[in-house]
Amino acid sequence: MTPRPLDAFGPRSWERPEAVSFGRLPMRATLRRDERWCIDLAGAWAFRLVARPDAVTAADLSGPTEGWATVEVPGNWTMQGFDRPHYTNVQMPFGGPPPRVPVDNPTGVHRTRFTVPESWAGRRVVLHVGGAETVLYVHLDGKPVGMGKDSRLPHELDVTDLVRAGETHELALTVVRWSDATYLEDQDHWHQAGLHRDVFLYAVPQMHVADVRAVADYDPEAGAGLLRVQVGVDAPGYLERGWKVQVFAPGLLDAPLVAGVYGEHRDKVGVNVGLVEGRGATVQATIERVRPWSAEDPVLHDLRVVLIDEHGEACDEVGLRVGFRRVEVRGHELLVNGRPVLVKGVNRHEHDDRRGKAVTLDSMLQDVLLMKRHNMNAVRTSHYPNHPAFYDLCDEYGLYVVDEANIESHAYLRSLTKDARWGQAILERVTRMAARDVNHPSVIVWSLGNEAGWSPTHDAAAAWLRAWDGTRPVQYESALTERAYEAFGADGEVSHPDIWREPRADTDVVAPMYPSIADLVAWGSGGDAVPPSRPLIMCEYAHAMGNSGGSLADYWDAIEAHAGLQGGFVWDWVDQGIAIDTGDGTTYWGYGGDFGDEPNDGPFCLNGLVFPDRTPHPALAELKKVLQPVAVEAVDVATGRVRVTAKTDFVDLSWLRPAWEITVDGRIVADGTLDPLTVGPGESVEVTIPVPADLPPLAAGEQRHLTVRFLTAHDLPWVPAGHEVAWDQFLVASAPPLPLVLGGRARPWAGLVHPERFVGVFAGEPEVRLWRAPTDNDTYATPSPAARWEQWGLRELVRDDVTFTTRTADLDADAGDDEADAGGVWVEHTVVVPAELDDVARVGVRLVLGPGFEETEWFGRGPHENYRDRCASAAMGRWSATVDDWPVLYAHPQGTGNRTGVRWLRLWRAADGVEVVFDRLGPGGIDVTVSHLTDEDIHDAAHTVDLRPRPETYVWLDAAHRGVGTGAVGPDTLPRYRVGPGTYTWSYVVRMRGRHT
């Protein structure tokens, strides 16, 4: 039988969990090297996709490639017209059981050629493959070099003996798609395939700097920094004697730190036995005064490490950046530089809607800047180590990072990691992550992975991290889930706070997923007799699927009120939609099942705070508001007295310029700015806004608001001057409306439209509505509200027990209403919802306006979509938008477009100037939605491309509208934001004006 090329590293190594790698060099930290000694292999590679690993032949790995296709590297072949992306959440994309994989197993051979420069003669040459999903096989000129698993960490292989200076060589990188590693990479995201990160060659001297581990500790009491740099040095044999290491730190050190290089001795056994811990040198120094690194003030220092030979000549050099900071868990608090910090974080998958996992530097920078501009200070690399450049950006711009190992066995949650065959893979994925990322000050917590149950290997990995690093705590959630399964199995009841209190060897932080606010309060020292013993930082909460983000303000009220609660990471950052071009210029985002990927989990990959193109969802505005680093409280708003509190951890508020404005029904009548405030972290100051004494009196029904804003006072690395960071708004005064004097007799709705004067304004009667197009949260929650609405027949409202009455009357012009002759009519609706319907979507009416009404203006909360449990970010104001701008076109169509607190609404028809005004909405404002799409249109559409806006304009006027919650994963909408049975009565005035037709 002819040997199969990929069996050079063992038969069917892609299906053997114990076969982790072959020929792979030890992991090292990411370091900067002179570009002269690097060959970037990015670009177009020859590519051949075969049906299974066994089909790869020797001719595929060396020789002619005429007739082959090409793919871009870095890139996923699944995003370049070969095979398909495949989305699953918990279930595996193929049948098992572990470690079996399908016989039909797409395998891609990537081929390129490179020429070794003459100047590289005599140097060691290393191939770097930044990421390969899921198993990489390396051949050079047809000869086997090595293999490796773990899709999210680099593979480096020594090819020195296989290349010759001045000659051209053929490189073949073969990637097998499905493997035993897939079972450990069962994250909730797209399964892709290919070479999604950088591929390059670099050359070093035979004796060279192999690794650098820099600890830049900070003493918050003394303000001093301790710099300790361990430099690993390597050579083909014993290290030469007399070599030295120099460490330069401009601005920190007046002179370089110098130490001799040590290693194994040629003939002194005692040295090798008792003295040598590793090859290299260690230097350290204390800096008496140093400015520490934090997310608020990310101060970095350049280090240059030089290897000096026995003649005093520089032989090798690398660079890196460090930031002085200390991270520790003390009692129930996670401390950074001696202070407890609130973690205002988000989970981030690497995703590009056209490139898949091959994210670009520009995309990474865009993510970091958007996070900073929306008041986030932390990111969790869910659920794998990210591209090395992402950590550089977090270091530079200031984001705390929970660095997570590429481990998730969700489909076999409680069994796979207990199987010792996967033990080595688990340990390597943890230890190699730490070795690569150890120098980044942004990394403040190591994570053992996600949703992979518990095993002794997890305890071993946590112990290794603490012993090897010791400057960062360790986090792991899934063992808590396993305990919950055990507790549930015992008696059917689970007390999560009790489970959180149990001591664990695998985590220093309680990191639950999707806890209820009640459980968080019970854990906090203010809500329980037993105070917490560890910090609680939610690894996932506020599942942001589609129209979501309900109760973010409630979560943060609890977090800020209870010791031991230190924030968490929203799930997640970006909708994982994939762009689909229809061919007629239309593009929409696809999700699971749109690419022939079976089995799949449909739109469950659309969980982001931003769309795939990074356009923010309205929920991101809400998160920005509740995370803002400044709080303003009213003292006496009538005279402009407010209290300003700095919610920062390390910096005062002098980087912000306060601004204020007085509005009347949304119109600015006075405004100004104040000098920046030097209010220190956690401190407050009373400020008096210079409100003019001669403000005009309020007319009947008007409201006066004071809004205080904080804008960046100057350009910052992450945002220009004038960016709004925080705001708060206060109702100063409200004038009662004129009393309504009703004239004439009640009459049918049809009599309101004055057809002889205003043609085509209203089409049909008001319809009572208790249903909305379900959101993803309505659909996926357990139990599902959407399923109950369907069972109750709310879509068509075919029920006899829901009563709906309408009263109408003309307004009497003598009441001071000069618009009565232009269609001023009072309308009152009453709906009685029976007791059986204990949780409906809304109670309101739907009105239909004829074609041509495209522009709107309203006074209420806005400008963006908001709901009763997601309206902290929506200020009261006078807003305008086209009808098309009211709904948010979520990638998976769903209920959308609501505005709360609306006191009046105006729509107009440009063709003839006709206006329709809904005034005195209430009492006290109501929920309003405007759209060219009905709820039925939205519900029946699978994608945005399926939506067909109608010429008519639909207006929903709701006495109550259900919140959005986060029920797809986690708590459903809180009871106080639901809509239950009872009698609902609300009224409004309709006015029509404009040219007669």
mmCIF file of N, CA and C in Angstrom, residues 48 50 131 173 197 213 281 353 360 387 410 435 460 465 496 501 507 516 535 552 641 645 724 785 865 986:
data_model
loop_
_atom_site.group_PDB
_atom_site.id
_atom_site.type_symbol
_atom_site.label_atom_id
_atom_site.label_comp_id
_atom_site.label_asym_id
_atom_site.label_seq_id
_atom_site.Cartn_x
_atom_site.Cartn_y
_atom_site.Cartn_z
ATOM 1 N N ARG A 48 -5.850 23.586 -3.655
ATOM 2 C CA ARG A 48 -6.614 22.425 -4.107
ATOM 3 C C ARG A 48 -7.370 21.849 -2.923
ATOM 4 N N VAL A 50 -9.533 18.741 -1.541
ATOM 5 C CA VAL A 50 -9.860 17.340 -1.773
ATOM 6 C C VAL A 50 -10.900 16.900 -0.753
ATOM 7 N N GLY A 131 -2.429 30.752 12.367
ATOM 8 C CA GLY A 131 -3.655 30.062 12.735
ATOM 9 C C GLY A 131 -4.133 29.201 11.595
ATOM 10 N N LEU A 173 1.090 23.835 2.857
ATOM 11 C CA LEU A 173 0.393 23.818 4.143
ATOM 12 C C LEU A 173 -0.974 23.177 3.912
ATOM 13 N N ARG A 197 -4.708 33.368 9.759
ATOM 14 C CA ARG A 197 -3.794 34.364 10.334
ATOM 15 C C ARG A 197 -2.488 34.375 9.549
ATOM 16 N N ARG A 213 10.214 37.390 28.762
ATOM 17 C CA ARG A 213 9.094 37.481 29.688
ATOM 18 C C ARG A 213 9.357 38.639 30.634
ATOM 19 N N ALA A 281 19.021 34.777 30.651
ATOM 20 C CA ALA A 281 19.481 35.707 31.666
ATOM 21 C C ALA A 281 18.288 36.445 32.234
ATOM 22 N N ASP A 353 -17.684 39.842 8.054
ATOM 23 C CA ASP A 353 -18.812 39.307 7.284
ATOM 24 C C ASP A 353 -18.421 38.855 5.887
ATOM 25 N N THR A 360 -8.903 41.713 9.864
ATOM 26 C CA THR A 360 -7.811 42.618 9.494
ATOM 27 C C THR A 360 -7.459 43.528 10.657
ATOM 28 N N HIS A 387 -6.085 37.262 17.642
ATOM 29 C CA HIS A 387 -4.912 37.652 16.862
ATOM 30 C C HIS A 387 -3.973 38.477 17.746
ATOM 31 N N HIS A 410 -18.832 21.963 24.311
ATOM 32 C CA HIS A 410 -20.223 22.170 24.704
ATOM 33 C C HIS A 410 -21.122 20.973 24.382
ATOM 34 N N ALA A 435 2.045 31.641 27.530
ATOM 35 C CA ALA A 435 3.406 31.922 27.062
ATOM 36 C C ALA A 435 3.410 32.957 25.954
ATOM 37 N N ALA A 460 -5.432 21.281 37.324
ATOM 38 C CA ALA A 460 -3.995 21.271 37.047
ATOM 39 C C ALA A 460 -3.586 22.494 36.224
ATOM 40 N N LEU A 465 -0.936 27.858 35.929
ATOM 41 C CA LEU A 465 -0.944 29.302 35.661
ATOM 42 C C LEU A 465 -0.537 30.095 36.889
ATOM 43 N N HIS A 496 -28.116 29.232 42.981
ATOM 44 C CA HIS A 496 -26.844 29.612 42.371
ATOM 45 C C HIS A 496 -25.922 30.330 43.343
ATOM 46 N N ARG A 501 -20.606 30.176 46.268
ATOM 47 C CA ARG A 501 -19.819 30.294 47.500
ATOM 48 C C ARG A 501 -18.889 29.113 47.727
ATOM 49 N N THR A 507 -10.798 28.361 39.851
ATOM 50 C CA THR A 507 -11.089 29.763 39.570
ATOM 51 C C THR A 507 -10.873 30.624 40.803
ATOM 52 N N SER A 516 -29.596 35.915 37.243
ATOM 53 C CA SER A 516 -30.678 36.861 37.465
ATOM 54 C C SER A 516 -30.179 37.975 38.377
ATOM 55 N N PRO A 535 -14.508 37.959 44.212
ATOM 56 C CA PRO A 535 -15.226 38.877 43.312
ATOM 57 C C PRO A 535 -16.113 38.111 42.347
ATOM 58 N N LEU A 552 -30.424 46.469 31.192
ATOM 59 C CA LEU A 552 -29.028 46.809 31.438
ATOM 60 C C LEU A 552 -28.904 47.790 32.600
ATOM 61 N N ARG A 641 -28.690 73.663 40.301
ATOM 62 C CA ARG A 641 -27.738 72.998 41.200
ATOM 63 C C ARG A 641 -27.795 71.485 41.009
ATOM 64 N N THR A 645 -20.477 63.336 40.074
ATOM 65 C CA THR A 645 -19.624 62.311 40.679
ATOM 66 C C THR A 645 -18.770 61.660 39.599
ATOM 67 N N GLU A 724 -19.221 63.001 22.911
ATOM 68 C CA GLU A 724 -20.036 62.919 24.123
ATOM 69 C C GLU A 724 -19.757 61.614 24.853
ATOM 70 N N PRO A 785 -42.653 33.470 25.212
ATOM 71 C CA PRO A 785 -43.831 34.334 25.089
ATOM 72 C C PRO A 785 -44.449 34.257 23.700
ATOM 73 N N GLU A 865 -34.446 53.697 18.692
ATOM 74 C CA GLU A 865 -35.436 52.752 19.187
ATOM 75 C C GLU A 865 -35.243 52.524 20.686
ATOM 76 N N TRP A 986 -56.547 55.107 27.238
ATOM 77 C CA TRP A 986 -55.638 56.183 26.849
ATOM 78 C C TRP A 986 -56.306 57.018 25.768
#
